[in-house]
Amino acid sequence: MALDFKRLMDPAVREQNRLEREAEEARAQAHEQKLRGWLRIVHEHIEELPANERSFVRNCQHRLNTAVGLTEAQEKWLQDITGRYAEVAQ
């Protein structure tokens, strides 16, 4: 499939693409902030966690700091751990 360069240079198409890109970046940033919030809550109680969960929390922190991200299963487990220490872990 050939690229339509004329369409790509159309100001309306460029603006649409920019808005979509900014919206996706905002969603990704909000999601990361939510995960970091959960990590802050859990980190306050890190000494109360079993060794495997402490290791998991540290691994999550490392993954977020290196922009690897968390898998869906890791996010669920982090949310479950956070739920023990926060009324709302959404």
mmCIF file of C-alpha atoms in Angstrom:
data_model
loop_
_atom_site.group_PDB
_atom_site.id
_atom_site.type_symbol
_atom_site.label_atom_id
_atom_site.label_comp_id
_atom_site.label_asym_id
_atom_site.label_seq_id
_atom_site.Cartn_x
_atom_site.Cartn_y
_atom_site.Cartn_z
ATOM 1 C CA MET A 1 0.000 0.000 0.000
ATOM 2 C CA ALA A 2 1.504 3.304 -1.071
ATOM 3 C CA LEU A 3 1.627 6.303 1.197
ATOM 4 C CA ASP A 4 -0.422 9.298 0.176
ATOM 5 C CA PHE A 5 2.077 12.059 0.920
ATOM 6 C CA LYS A 6 -0.324 14.748 -0.226
ATOM 7 C CA ARG A 7 -2.836 13.587 2.381
ATOM 8 C CA LEU A 8 -0.132 13.361 5.058
ATOM 9 C CA MET A 9 0.821 16.973 4.405
ATOM 10 C CA ASP A 10 -2.787 18.164 4.625
ATOM 11 C CA PRO A 11 -2.987 20.555 7.626
ATOM 12 C CA ALA A 12 -6.307 19.062 8.784
ATOM 13 C CA VAL A 13 -4.891 15.513 8.745
ATOM 14 C CA ARG A 14 -1.735 16.649 10.527
ATOM 15 C CA GLU A 15 -3.807 18.371 13.215
ATOM 16 C CA GLN A 16 -5.982 15.272 13.634
ATOM 17 C CA ASN A 17 -2.872 13.086 14.003
ATOM 18 C CA ARG A 18 -1.363 15.506 16.518
ATOM 19 C CA LEU A 19 -4.535 15.527 18.622
ATOM 20 C CA GLU A 20 -4.722 11.723 18.593
ATOM 21 C CA ARG A 21 -1.055 11.449 19.570
ATOM 22 C CA GLU A 22 -1.460 13.955 22.426
ATOM 23 C CA ALA A 23 -4.564 12.157 23.709
ATOM 24 C CA GLU A 24 -2.729 8.824 23.731
ATOM 25 C CA GLU A 25 0.260 10.376 25.513
ATOM 26 C CA ALA A 26 -2.075 11.881 28.135
ATOM 27 C CA ARG A 27 -3.752 8.494 28.710
ATOM 28 C CA ALA A 28 -0.379 6.788 29.071
ATOM 29 C CA GLN A 29 0.858 9.445 31.492
ATOM 30 C CA ALA A 30 -2.302 9.209 33.616
ATOM 31 C CA HIS A 31 -1.964 5.426 33.748
ATOM 32 C CA GLU A 32 1.674 5.650 34.802
ATOM 33 C CA GLN A 33 0.805 8.189 37.510
ATOM 34 C CA LYS A 34 -1.873 5.813 38.825
ATOM 35 C CA LEU A 35 0.670 2.973 39.023
ATOM 36 C CA ARG A 36 3.232 5.223 40.723
ATOM 37 C CA GLY A 37 0.555 6.266 43.221
ATOM 38 C CA TRP A 38 -0.075 2.630 44.051
ATOM 39 C CA LEU A 39 3.655 2.085 44.493
ATOM 40 C CA ARG A 40 3.881 5.066 46.878
ATOM 41 C CA ILE A 41 1.079 3.626 49.010
ATOM 42 C CA VAL A 42 2.628 0.160 49.092
ATOM 43 C CA HIS A 43 6.125 1.525 49.721
ATOM 44 C CA GLU A 44 4.886 3.102 52.965
ATOM 45 C CA HIS A 45 4.093 -0.431 54.182
ATOM 46 C CA ILE A 46 6.949 -2.284 52.465
ATOM 47 C CA GLU A 47 8.266 -3.799 55.701
ATOM 48 C CA GLU A 48 4.871 -5.358 56.429
ATOM 49 C CA LEU A 49 4.891 -7.321 53.164
ATOM 50 C CA PRO A 50 6.146 -10.883 52.765
ATOM 51 C CA ALA A 51 9.539 -11.213 51.060
ATOM 52 C CA ASN A 52 8.089 -12.253 47.694
ATOM 53 C CA GLU A 53 5.774 -9.231 47.601
ATOM 54 C CA ARG A 54 8.588 -6.861 48.636
ATOM 55 C CA SER A 55 10.643 -8.204 45.757
ATOM 56 C CA PHE A 56 7.683 -7.839 43.419
ATOM 57 C CA VAL A 57 7.096 -4.206 44.447
ATOM 58 C CA ARG A 58 10.763 -3.368 43.911
ATOM 59 C CA ASN A 59 10.628 -5.069 40.512
ATOM 60 C CA CYS A 60 7.568 -2.991 39.578
ATOM 61 C CA GLN A 61 9.383 0.182 40.605
ATOM 62 C CA HIS A 62 12.387 -0.794 38.498
ATOM 63 C CA ARG A 63 10.212 -1.596 35.471
ATOM 64 C CA LEU A 64 8.459 1.772 35.659
ATOM 65 C CA ASN A 65 11.751 3.627 36.120
ATOM 66 C CA THR A 66 13.213 1.946 33.036
ATOM 67 C CA ALA A 67 10.058 2.539 30.943
ATOM 68 C CA VAL A 68 9.438 -1.182 30.512
ATOM 69 C CA GLY A 69 5.960 -1.007 31.982
ATOM 70 C CA LEU A 70 3.968 -3.614 33.828
ATOM 71 C CA THR A 71 2.021 -6.507 32.407
ATOM 72 C CA GLU A 72 -1.695 -6.750 33.049
ATOM 73 C CA ALA A 73 -1.095 -9.494 35.624
ATOM 74 C CA GLN A 74 1.526 -7.405 37.417
ATOM 75 C CA GLU A 75 -0.828 -4.423 37.530
ATOM 76 C CA LYS A 76 -3.574 -6.629 39.005
ATOM 77 C CA TRP A 77 -1.255 -7.991 41.693
ATOM 78 C CA LEU A 78 0.000 -4.495 42.542
ATOM 79 C CA GLN A 79 -3.600 -3.286 42.770
ATOM 80 C CA ASP A 80 -4.458 -6.197 45.084
ATOM 81 C CA ILE A 81 -1.511 -5.407 47.353
ATOM 82 C CA THR A 82 -2.380 -1.699 47.336
ATOM 83 C CA GLY A 83 -5.985 -2.530 48.195
ATOM 84 C CA ARG A 84 -4.864 -3.808 51.581
ATOM 85 C CA TYR A 85 -3.530 -0.364 52.498
ATOM 86 C CA ALA A 86 -5.809 2.027 50.670
ATOM 87 C CA GLU A 87 -9.576 2.299 50.601
ATOM 88 C CA VAL A 88 -9.633 2.858 46.841
ATOM 89 C CA ALA A 89 -6.974 1.354 44.610
ATOM 90 C CA GLN A 90 -8.409 1.985 41.184
#
